[in-house]
Short mmCIF file of C-alpha atoms in Angstrom, two decimals:
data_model
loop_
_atom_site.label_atom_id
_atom_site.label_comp_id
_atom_site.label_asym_id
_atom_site.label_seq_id
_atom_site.Cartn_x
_atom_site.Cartn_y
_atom_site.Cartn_z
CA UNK A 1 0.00 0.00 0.00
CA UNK A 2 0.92 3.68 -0.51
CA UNK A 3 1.38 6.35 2.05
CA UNK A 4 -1.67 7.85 0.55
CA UNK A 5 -3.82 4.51 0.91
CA UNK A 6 -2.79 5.18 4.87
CA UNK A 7 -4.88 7.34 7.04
CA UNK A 8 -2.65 9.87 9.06
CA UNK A 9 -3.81 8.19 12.43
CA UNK A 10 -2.28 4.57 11.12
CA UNK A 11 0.84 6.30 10.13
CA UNK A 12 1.30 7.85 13.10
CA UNK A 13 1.17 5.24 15.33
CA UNK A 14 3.37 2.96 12.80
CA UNK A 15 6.26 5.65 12.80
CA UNK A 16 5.62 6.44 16.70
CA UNK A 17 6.22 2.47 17.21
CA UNK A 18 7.74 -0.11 14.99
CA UNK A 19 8.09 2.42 12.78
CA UNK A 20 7.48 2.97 8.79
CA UNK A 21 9.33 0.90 6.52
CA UNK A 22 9.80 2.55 2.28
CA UNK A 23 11.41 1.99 -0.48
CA UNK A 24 13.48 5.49 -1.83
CA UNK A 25 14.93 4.60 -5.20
CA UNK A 26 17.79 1.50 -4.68
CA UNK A 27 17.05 1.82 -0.66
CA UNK A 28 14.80 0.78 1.78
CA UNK A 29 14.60 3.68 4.60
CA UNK A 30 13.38 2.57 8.11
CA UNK A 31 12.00 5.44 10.15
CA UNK A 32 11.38 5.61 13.45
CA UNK A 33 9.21 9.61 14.29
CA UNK A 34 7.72 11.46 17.15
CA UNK A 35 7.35 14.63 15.63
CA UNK A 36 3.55 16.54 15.47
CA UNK A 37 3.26 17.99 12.32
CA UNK A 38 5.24 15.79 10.24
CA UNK A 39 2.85 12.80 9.19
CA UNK A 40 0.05 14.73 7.41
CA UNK A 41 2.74 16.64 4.65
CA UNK A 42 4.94 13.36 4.26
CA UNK A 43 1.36 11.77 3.57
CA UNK A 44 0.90 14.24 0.80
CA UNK A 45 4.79 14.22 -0.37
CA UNK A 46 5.51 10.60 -0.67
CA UNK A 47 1.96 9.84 -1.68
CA UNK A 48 2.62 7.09 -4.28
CA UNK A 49 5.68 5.70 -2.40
CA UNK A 50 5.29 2.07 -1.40
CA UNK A 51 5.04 1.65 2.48
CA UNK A 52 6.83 -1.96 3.00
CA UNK A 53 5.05 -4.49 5.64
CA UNK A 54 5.25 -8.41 5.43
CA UNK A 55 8.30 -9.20 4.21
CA UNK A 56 10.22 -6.29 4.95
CA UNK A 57 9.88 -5.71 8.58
CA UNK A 58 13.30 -6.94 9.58
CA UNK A 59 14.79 -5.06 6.22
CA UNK A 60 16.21 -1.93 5.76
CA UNK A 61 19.79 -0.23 3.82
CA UNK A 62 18.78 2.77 6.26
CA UNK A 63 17.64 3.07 10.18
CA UNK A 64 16.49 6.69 10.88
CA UNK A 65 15.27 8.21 14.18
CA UNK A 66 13.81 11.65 15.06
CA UNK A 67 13.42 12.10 18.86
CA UNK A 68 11.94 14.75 20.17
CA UNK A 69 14.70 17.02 22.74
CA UNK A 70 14.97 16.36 26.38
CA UNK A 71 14.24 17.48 29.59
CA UNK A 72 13.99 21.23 29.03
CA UNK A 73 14.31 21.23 25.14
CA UNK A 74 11.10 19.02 25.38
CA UNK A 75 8.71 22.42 26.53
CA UNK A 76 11.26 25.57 25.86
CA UNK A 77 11.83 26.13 21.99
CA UNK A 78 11.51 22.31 21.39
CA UNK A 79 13.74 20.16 18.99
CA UNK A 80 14.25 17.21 16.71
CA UNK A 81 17.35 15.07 16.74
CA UNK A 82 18.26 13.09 13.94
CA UNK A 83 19.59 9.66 14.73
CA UNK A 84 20.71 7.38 12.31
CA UNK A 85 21.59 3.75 14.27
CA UNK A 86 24.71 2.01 13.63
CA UNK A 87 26.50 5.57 14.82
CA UNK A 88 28.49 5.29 18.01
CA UNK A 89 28.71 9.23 18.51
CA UNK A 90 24.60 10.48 18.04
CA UNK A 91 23.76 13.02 15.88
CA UNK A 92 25.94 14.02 13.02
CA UNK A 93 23.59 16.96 12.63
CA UNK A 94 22.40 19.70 14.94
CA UNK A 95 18.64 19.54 16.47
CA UNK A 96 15.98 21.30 14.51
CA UNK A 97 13.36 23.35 15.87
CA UNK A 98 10.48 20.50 16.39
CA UNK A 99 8.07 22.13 13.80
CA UNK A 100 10.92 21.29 11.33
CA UNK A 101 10.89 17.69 11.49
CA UNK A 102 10.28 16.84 7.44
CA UNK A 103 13.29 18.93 6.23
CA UNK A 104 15.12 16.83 8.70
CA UNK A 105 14.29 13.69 7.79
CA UNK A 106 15.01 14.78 3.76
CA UNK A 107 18.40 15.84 4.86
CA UNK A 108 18.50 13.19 7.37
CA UNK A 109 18.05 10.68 4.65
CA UNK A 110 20.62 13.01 2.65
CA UNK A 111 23.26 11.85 5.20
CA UNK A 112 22.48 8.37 4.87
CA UNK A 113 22.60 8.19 1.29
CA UNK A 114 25.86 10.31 1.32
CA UNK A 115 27.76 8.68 3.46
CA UNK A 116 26.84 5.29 3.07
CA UNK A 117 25.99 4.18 -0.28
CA UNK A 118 29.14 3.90 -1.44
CA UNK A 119 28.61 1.12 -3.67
CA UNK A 120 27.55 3.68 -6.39
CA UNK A 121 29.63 7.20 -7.62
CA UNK A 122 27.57 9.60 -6.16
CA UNK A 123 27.35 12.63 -7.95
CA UNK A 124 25.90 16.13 -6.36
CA UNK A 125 23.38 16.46 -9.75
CA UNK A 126 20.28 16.28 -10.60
CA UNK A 127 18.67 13.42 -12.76
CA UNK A 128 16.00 13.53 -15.53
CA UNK A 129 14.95 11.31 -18.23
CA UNK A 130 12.97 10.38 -21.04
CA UNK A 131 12.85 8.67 -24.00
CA UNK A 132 15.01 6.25 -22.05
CA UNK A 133 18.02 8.54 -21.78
CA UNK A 134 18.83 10.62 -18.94
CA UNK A 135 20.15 14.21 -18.33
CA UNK A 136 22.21 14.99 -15.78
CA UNK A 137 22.60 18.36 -13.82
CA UNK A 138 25.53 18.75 -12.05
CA UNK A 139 26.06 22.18 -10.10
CA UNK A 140 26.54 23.29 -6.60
CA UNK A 141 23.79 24.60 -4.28
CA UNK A 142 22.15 27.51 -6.03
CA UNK A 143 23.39 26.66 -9.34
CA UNK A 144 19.38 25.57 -10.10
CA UNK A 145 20.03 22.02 -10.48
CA UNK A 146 16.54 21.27 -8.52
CA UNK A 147 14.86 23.96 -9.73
CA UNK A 148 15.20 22.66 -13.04
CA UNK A 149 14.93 19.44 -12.20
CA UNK A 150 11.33 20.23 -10.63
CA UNK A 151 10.14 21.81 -14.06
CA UNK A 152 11.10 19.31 -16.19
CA UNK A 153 9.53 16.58 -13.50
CA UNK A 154 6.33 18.85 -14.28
CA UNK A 155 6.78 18.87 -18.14
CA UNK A 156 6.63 14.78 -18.72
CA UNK A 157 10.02 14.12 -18.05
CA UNK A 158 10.61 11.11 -15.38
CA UNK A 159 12.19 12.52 -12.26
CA UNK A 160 15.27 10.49 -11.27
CA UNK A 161 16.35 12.65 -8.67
CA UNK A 162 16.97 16.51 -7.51
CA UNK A 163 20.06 16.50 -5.17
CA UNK A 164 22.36 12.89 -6.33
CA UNK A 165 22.89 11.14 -9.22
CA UNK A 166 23.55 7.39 -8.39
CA UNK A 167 26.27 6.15 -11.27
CA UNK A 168 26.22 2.40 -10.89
CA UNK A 169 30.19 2.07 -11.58
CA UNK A 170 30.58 -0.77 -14.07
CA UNK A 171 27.43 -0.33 -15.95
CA UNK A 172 27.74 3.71 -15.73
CA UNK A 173 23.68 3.85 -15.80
CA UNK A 174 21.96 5.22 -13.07
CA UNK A 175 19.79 4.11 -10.23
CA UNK A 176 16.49 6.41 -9.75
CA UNK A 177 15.99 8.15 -6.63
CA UNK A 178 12.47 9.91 -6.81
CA UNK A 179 12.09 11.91 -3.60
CA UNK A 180 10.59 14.73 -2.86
CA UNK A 181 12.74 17.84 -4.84
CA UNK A 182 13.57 20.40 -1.73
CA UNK A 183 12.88 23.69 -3.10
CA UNK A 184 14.51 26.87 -1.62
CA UNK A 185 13.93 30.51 -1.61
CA UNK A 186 12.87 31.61 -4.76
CA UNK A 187 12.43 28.53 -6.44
CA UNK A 188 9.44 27.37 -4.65
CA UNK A 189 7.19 30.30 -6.09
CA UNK A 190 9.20 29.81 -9.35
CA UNK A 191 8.03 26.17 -9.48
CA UNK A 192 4.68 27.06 -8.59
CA UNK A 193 4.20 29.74 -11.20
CA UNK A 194 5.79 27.14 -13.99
CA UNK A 195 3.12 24.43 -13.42
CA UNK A 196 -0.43 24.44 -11.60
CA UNK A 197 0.45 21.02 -11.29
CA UNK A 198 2.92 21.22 -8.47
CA UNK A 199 2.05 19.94 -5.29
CA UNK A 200 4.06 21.65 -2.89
CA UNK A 201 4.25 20.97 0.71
CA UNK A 202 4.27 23.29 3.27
CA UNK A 203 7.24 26.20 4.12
CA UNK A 204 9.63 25.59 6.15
CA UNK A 205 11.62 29.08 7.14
CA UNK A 206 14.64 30.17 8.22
CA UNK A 207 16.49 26.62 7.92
CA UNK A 208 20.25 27.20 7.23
CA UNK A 209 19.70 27.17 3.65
CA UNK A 210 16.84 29.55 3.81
CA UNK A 211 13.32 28.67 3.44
CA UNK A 212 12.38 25.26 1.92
CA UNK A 213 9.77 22.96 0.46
CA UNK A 214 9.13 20.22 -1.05
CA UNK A 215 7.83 19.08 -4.74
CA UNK A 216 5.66 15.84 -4.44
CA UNK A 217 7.63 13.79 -7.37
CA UNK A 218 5.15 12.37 -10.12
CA UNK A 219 3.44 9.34 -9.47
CA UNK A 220 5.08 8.09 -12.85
CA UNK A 221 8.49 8.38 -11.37
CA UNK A 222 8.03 6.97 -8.17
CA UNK A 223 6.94 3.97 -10.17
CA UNK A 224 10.06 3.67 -12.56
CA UNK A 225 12.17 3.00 -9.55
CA UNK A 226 13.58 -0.21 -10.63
CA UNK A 227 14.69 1.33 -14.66
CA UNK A 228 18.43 1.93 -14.36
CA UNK A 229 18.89 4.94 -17.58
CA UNK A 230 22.14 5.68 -18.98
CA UNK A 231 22.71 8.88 -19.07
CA UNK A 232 23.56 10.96 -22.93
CA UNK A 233 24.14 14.35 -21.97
CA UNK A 234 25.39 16.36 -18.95
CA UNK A 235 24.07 20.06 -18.55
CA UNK A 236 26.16 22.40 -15.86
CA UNK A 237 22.73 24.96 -14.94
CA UNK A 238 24.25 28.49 -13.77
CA UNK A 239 21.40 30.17 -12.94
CA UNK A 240 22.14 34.51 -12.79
CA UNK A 241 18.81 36.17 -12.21
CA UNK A 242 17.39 37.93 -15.36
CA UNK A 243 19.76 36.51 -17.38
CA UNK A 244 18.82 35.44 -20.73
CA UNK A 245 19.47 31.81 -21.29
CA UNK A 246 22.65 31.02 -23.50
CA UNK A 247 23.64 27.52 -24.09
CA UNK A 248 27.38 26.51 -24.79
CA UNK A 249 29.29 23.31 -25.46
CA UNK A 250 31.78 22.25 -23.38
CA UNK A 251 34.93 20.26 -23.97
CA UNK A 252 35.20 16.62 -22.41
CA UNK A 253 37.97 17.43 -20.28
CA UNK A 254 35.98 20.17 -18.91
CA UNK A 255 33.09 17.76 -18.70
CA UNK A 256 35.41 15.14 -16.45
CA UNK A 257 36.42 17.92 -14.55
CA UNK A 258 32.54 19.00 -13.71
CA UNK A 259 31.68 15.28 -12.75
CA UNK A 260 34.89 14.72 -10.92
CA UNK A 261 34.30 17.55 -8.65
CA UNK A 262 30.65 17.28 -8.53
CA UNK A 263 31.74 13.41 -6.88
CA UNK A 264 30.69 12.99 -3.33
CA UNK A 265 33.05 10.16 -3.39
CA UNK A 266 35.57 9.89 -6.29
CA UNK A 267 38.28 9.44 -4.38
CA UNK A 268 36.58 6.26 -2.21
CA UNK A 269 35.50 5.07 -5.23
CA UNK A 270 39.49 5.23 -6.76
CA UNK A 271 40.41 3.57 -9.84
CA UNK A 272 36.23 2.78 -10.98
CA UNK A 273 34.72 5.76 -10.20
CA UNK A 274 37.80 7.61 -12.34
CA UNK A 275 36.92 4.86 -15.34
CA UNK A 276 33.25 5.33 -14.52
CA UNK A 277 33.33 9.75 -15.21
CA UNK A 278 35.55 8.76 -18.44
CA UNK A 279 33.01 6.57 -19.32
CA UNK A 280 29.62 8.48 -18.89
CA UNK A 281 31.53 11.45 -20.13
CA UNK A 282 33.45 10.00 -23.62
CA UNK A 283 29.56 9.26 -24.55
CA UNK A 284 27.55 12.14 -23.64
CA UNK A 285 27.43 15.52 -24.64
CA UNK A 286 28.82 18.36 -21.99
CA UNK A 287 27.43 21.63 -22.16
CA UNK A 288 27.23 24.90 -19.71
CA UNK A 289 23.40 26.91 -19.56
CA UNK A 290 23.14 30.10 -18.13
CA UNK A 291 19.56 30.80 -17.11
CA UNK A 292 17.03 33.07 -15.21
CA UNK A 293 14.29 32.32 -16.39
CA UNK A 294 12.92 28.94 -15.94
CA UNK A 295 10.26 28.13 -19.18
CA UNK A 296 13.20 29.81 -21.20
CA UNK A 297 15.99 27.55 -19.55
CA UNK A 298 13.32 23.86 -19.90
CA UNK A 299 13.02 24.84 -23.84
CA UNK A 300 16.75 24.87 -24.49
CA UNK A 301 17.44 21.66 -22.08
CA UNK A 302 14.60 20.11 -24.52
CA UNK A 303 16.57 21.26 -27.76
CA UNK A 304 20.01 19.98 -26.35
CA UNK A 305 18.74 16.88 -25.27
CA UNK A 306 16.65 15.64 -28.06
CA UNK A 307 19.84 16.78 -30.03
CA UNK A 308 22.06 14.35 -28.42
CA UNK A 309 19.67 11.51 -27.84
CA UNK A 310 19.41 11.55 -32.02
CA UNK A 311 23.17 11.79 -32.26
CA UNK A 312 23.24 8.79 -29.73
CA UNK A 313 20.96 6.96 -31.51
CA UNK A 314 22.58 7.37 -34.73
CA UNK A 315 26.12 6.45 -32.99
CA UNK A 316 27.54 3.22 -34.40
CA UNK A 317 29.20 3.07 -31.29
CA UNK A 318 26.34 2.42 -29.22
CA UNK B 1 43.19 24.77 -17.30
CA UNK B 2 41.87 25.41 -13.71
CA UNK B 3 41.76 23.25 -10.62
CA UNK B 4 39.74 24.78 -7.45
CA UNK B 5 39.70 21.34 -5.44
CA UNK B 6 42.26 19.64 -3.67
CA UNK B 7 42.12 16.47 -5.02
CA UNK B 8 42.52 17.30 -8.69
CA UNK B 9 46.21 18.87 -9.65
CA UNK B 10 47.19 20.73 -12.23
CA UNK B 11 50.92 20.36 -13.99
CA UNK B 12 51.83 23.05 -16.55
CA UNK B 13 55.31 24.56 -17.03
CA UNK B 14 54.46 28.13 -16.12
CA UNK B 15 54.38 27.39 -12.27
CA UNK B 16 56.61 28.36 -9.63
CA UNK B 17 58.95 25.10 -9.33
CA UNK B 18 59.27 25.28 -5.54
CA UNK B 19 61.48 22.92 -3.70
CA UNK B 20 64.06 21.95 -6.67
CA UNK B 21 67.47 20.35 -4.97
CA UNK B 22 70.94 21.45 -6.57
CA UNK B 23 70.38 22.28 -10.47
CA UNK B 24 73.16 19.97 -11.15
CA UNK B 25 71.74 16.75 -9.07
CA UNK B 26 68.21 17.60 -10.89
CA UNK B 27 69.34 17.80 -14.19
CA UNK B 28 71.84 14.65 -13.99
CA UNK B 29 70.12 12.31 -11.84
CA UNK B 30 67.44 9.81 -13.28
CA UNK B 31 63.86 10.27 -12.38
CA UNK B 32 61.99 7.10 -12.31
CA UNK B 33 58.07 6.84 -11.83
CA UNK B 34 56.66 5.26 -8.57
CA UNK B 35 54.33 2.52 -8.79
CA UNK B 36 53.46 2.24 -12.84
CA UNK B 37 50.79 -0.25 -12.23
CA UNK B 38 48.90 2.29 -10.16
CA UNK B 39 48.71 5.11 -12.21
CA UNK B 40 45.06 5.37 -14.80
CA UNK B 41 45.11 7.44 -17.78
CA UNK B 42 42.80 8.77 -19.37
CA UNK B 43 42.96 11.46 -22.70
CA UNK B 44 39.81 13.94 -23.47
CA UNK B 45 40.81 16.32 -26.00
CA UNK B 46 43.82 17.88 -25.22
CA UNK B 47 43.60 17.05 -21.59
CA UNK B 48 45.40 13.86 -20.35
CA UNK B 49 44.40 12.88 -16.97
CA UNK B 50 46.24 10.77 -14.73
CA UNK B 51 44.35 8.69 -11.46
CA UNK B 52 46.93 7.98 -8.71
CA UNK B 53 45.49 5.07 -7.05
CA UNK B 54 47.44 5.45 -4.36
CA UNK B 55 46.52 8.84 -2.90
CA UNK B 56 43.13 8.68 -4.64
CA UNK B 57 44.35 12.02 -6.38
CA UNK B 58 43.41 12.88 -9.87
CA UNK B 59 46.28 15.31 -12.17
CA UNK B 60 45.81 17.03 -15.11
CA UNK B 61 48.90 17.04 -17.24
CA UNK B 62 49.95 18.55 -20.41
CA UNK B 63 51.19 16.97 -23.48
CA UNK B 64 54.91 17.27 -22.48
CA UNK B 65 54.33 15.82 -18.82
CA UNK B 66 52.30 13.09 -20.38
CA UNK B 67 55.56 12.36 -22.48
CA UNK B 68 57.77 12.31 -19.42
CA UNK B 69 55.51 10.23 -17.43
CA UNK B 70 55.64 7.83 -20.29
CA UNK B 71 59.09 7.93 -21.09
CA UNK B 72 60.40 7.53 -17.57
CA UNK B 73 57.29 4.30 -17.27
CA UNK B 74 59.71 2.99 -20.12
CA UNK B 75 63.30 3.48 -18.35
CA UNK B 76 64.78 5.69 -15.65
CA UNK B 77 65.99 9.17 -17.00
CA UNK B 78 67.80 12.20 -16.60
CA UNK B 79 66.35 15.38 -16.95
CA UNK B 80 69.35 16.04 -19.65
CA UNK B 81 68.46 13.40 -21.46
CA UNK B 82 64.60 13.81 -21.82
CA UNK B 83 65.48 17.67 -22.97
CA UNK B 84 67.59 16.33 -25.94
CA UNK B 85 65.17 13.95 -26.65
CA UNK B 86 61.87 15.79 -26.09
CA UNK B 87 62.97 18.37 -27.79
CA UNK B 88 65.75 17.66 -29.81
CA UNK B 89 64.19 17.67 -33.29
CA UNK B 90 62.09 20.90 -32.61
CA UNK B 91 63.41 24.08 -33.98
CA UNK B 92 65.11 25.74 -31.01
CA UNK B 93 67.92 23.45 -29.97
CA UNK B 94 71.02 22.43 -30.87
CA UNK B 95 70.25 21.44 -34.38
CA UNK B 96 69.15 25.27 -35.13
CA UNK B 97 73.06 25.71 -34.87
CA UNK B 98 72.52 28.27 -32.11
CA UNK B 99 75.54 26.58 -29.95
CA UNK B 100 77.67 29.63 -28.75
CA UNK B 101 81.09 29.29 -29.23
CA UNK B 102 81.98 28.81 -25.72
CA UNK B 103 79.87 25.47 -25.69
CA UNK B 104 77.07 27.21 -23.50
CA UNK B 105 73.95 25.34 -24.44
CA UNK B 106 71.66 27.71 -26.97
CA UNK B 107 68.86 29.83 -25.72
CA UNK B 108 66.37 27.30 -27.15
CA UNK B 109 68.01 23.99 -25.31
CA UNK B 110 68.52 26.15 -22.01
CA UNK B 111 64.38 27.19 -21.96
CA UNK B 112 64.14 23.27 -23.04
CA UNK B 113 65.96 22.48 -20.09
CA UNK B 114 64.21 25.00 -17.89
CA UNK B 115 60.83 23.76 -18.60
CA UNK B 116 61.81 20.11 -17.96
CA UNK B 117 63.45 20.39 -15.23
CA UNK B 118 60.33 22.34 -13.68
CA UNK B 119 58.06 20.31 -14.85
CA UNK B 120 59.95 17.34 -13.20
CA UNK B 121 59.99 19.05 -9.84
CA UNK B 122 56.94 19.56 -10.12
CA UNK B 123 56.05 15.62 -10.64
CA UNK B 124 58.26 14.91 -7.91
CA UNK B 125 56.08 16.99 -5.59
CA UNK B 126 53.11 15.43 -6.18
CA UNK B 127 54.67 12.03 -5.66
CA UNK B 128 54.42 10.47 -9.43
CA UNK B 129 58.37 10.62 -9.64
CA UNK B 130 61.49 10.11 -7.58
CA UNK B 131 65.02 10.39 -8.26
CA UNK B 132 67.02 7.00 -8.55
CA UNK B 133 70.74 8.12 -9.00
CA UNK B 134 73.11 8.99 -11.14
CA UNK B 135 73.70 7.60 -14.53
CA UNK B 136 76.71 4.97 -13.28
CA UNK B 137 80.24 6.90 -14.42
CA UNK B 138 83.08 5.07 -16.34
CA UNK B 139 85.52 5.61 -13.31
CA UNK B 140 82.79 3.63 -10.98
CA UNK B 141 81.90 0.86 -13.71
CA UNK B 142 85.87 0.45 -13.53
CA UNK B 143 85.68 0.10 -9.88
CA UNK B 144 82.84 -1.76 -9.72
CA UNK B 145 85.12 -4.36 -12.10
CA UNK B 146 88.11 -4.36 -10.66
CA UNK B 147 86.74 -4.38 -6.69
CA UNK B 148 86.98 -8.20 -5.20
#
């Protein structure tokens, strides 16, 4: 059953006890919450996720906890702690106020991915596909990686993910990871005003990257988890407000150099993940778009890519 | 080309050459290059880059460090050596009968030399290359024959 086949009373209790067990792309996240105010907008957000019962009770890759704060923290300005188990030391992250307990557990499961999925090349981008080919976005925060991502989740692309790219490092295809796409700042009422179809949840302010929110991800996503895409173009997004968009090419060593650094974990991955970025990058186009406005920026990511998925296609190479 | 993280390097000639010994042990000694079997290469346009598995570091190296790396993979070498070679059939050396009278080397071997030798120290820093002695001498091969 689905998160929205649950009443918010069931789901509740399940993550107040046993917890909720559900599948996140490759993963299975186990979550353990006592936090009011967080069940009714992860209802809504992760709507057409699976919630895993009989077989999966004993299963997870990741075991999350929010507690509420203690003793004093528990009545004066209240917090959340995030506690992943398996960690000697607590909390690799500092409490949030308590009415912030859903950006925690998206960064929260963030940290888990990050640091412990190391089994793929990890790469700080975001994923799109279609036509069974898949863009990537690398960038750094505010480079509009998510934004874009968003609008092109609400334009009939599939949504593979916002924040990483999972490069499976032998096949160099990627592993979808349709979550929720945390919007900040400006983006959420640019996302808003791009598609009546965006279901946004609600705003979360003052968090230390501003204000955020979350994009439900389309149904149709969440239910491609298991198609591994390989990728056919890579897009660096600069976003510079008012700027119109202008699209340029980019050589492949500037290409390697954008994945390499974009990496969470080249290095651990040594000798594959370097043979992995030569790989996805010797095949797919590279190219840098500067953009400020968003319809303007999704038209030319539609021209580049449909571009290089017919020059793939017509690659003998293939 | 640009490099803003630690893990990637950048070698190009035009860099201060920092912590060069003597001029005369750099130039004579031969260079040899750690650990072959852990070094990945891979060429994108004009780029060559170079995966050190052992420090998990990524270089980007130009065509003439590329050529080094390979010739010294081959055999040891001397800085004096790889000059003449490298750039022995190019215009500005030796063969552009430039040699001064006083058997300085000509303008075009000494920036040869120059640029070599830097770019060698500049291996040696980031741990790709390390001196392995002198080119043996005729008076020590004698020694070496005659000693019981």
């Amino acid at each position: 059953m689905r998160f929205q086949e649950w009443s918010v009373d069931d789901l509740t209790e399940c993550l107040r006890g046993d917890g909720l067990r559900w599948r996140s792309g490759p993963f299975i996240i186990h979550a353990i919450a006592d936090a009011p105010g967080l069940v009714e907008p992860m209802r809504r957000l992760y709507a057409y996720h699976e919630i895993l019962t009989t077989p999966y009770r004993d299963v997870a890759d990741f075991h999350l906890e929010l507690a509420r704060g203690q003793w004093l923290r528990r009545w004066f300005r209240p917090t959340i702690h995030f506690l992943p188990t398996g960690r000697a030391s607590g909390s690799p992250m500092a409490p949030f106020p308590l009415d912030h307990a859903l950006p925690l557990l998206e960064w929260g499961q963030n940290w888990c991915i990050a640091s412990r999925a190391n089994h793929y090349l990890m790469l700080h981008a975001g994923v799109v596909a279609k036509k069974g080919k898949a863009l990537l976005l690398p960038g750094t925060p505010g480079s509009g990686k998510s934004t874009l991502a968003a609008a092109l989740s609400l334009s009939g692309w599939q949504l593979l993910s916002d924040e990483f790219a999972l490069l499976h490092p032998y096949s160099g295809r990627l592993h979808p990871l349709a979550r929720p796409v945390a919007l900040k700042n400006e983006s959420i009422q640019a996302v808003r005003d791009f598609s009546n179809k965006a279901v946004i949840g609600p705003e979360f302010p003052k968090t230390r990257k501003g204000t955020v929110a979350h994009l439900r991800p389309p149904k149709e996503s969440v239910d491609l988890v298991d198609r591994v895409i390989d990728p056919v173009c890579v897009v660096r997004p600069v976003f510079k407000a008012a700027a119109p968009t202008t699209v340029q090419p980019l050589p492949k060593d500037n290409g390697f150099l954008i994945l390499a650094r974009n990496a969470f974990n080249f290095e651990m991955q040594g000798k594959r993940g370097f043979r992995a970025v030569e790989r996805v990058i010797g095949k797919c186009d590279s190219f840098e778009m500067v953009f400020g406005q968003l319809d303007e920026a999704v038209a030319a990511l539609e021209e580049i890519f449909a571009s290089s998925v017919k020059k793939d296609c017509g690659s003998p190479l293939r | 080309m640009q490099s803003t993280q630690n893990n990637h390097s950048n070698i190009d000639g035009d860099l201060d050459p920092g912590g060069v010994s003597s001029e005369a042990d750099v130039l004579t000694d031969r260079w040899s290059v750690a650990s072959p079997h852990l070094l990945h290469w891979t060429t994108l346009e004009d780029a060559h880059f170079l995966f050190d598995e052992r420090s998990g570091t990524t270089h980007i190296l130009n065509d003439i460090s590329r050529l080094i790396m390979e010739r010294l993979i081959e055999r040891p070498d001397s800085v004096m050596h790889l000059t003449h070679d490298l750039f022995g059939p190019f215009p500005l050396d030796l063969s552009q009968n430039k040699r001064v009278d006083d058997g300085k080397p000509s303008l075009g071997l000494y920036e040869a030399l120059s640029r070599v030798r830097l770019l060698m120290s500049h291996l040696d820093q980031l741990g790709l290359v390390h001196p392995v002695g002198m080119y043996p001498t005729p008076s020590s091969s004698e020694q070496a024959a005659t000693s019981p």
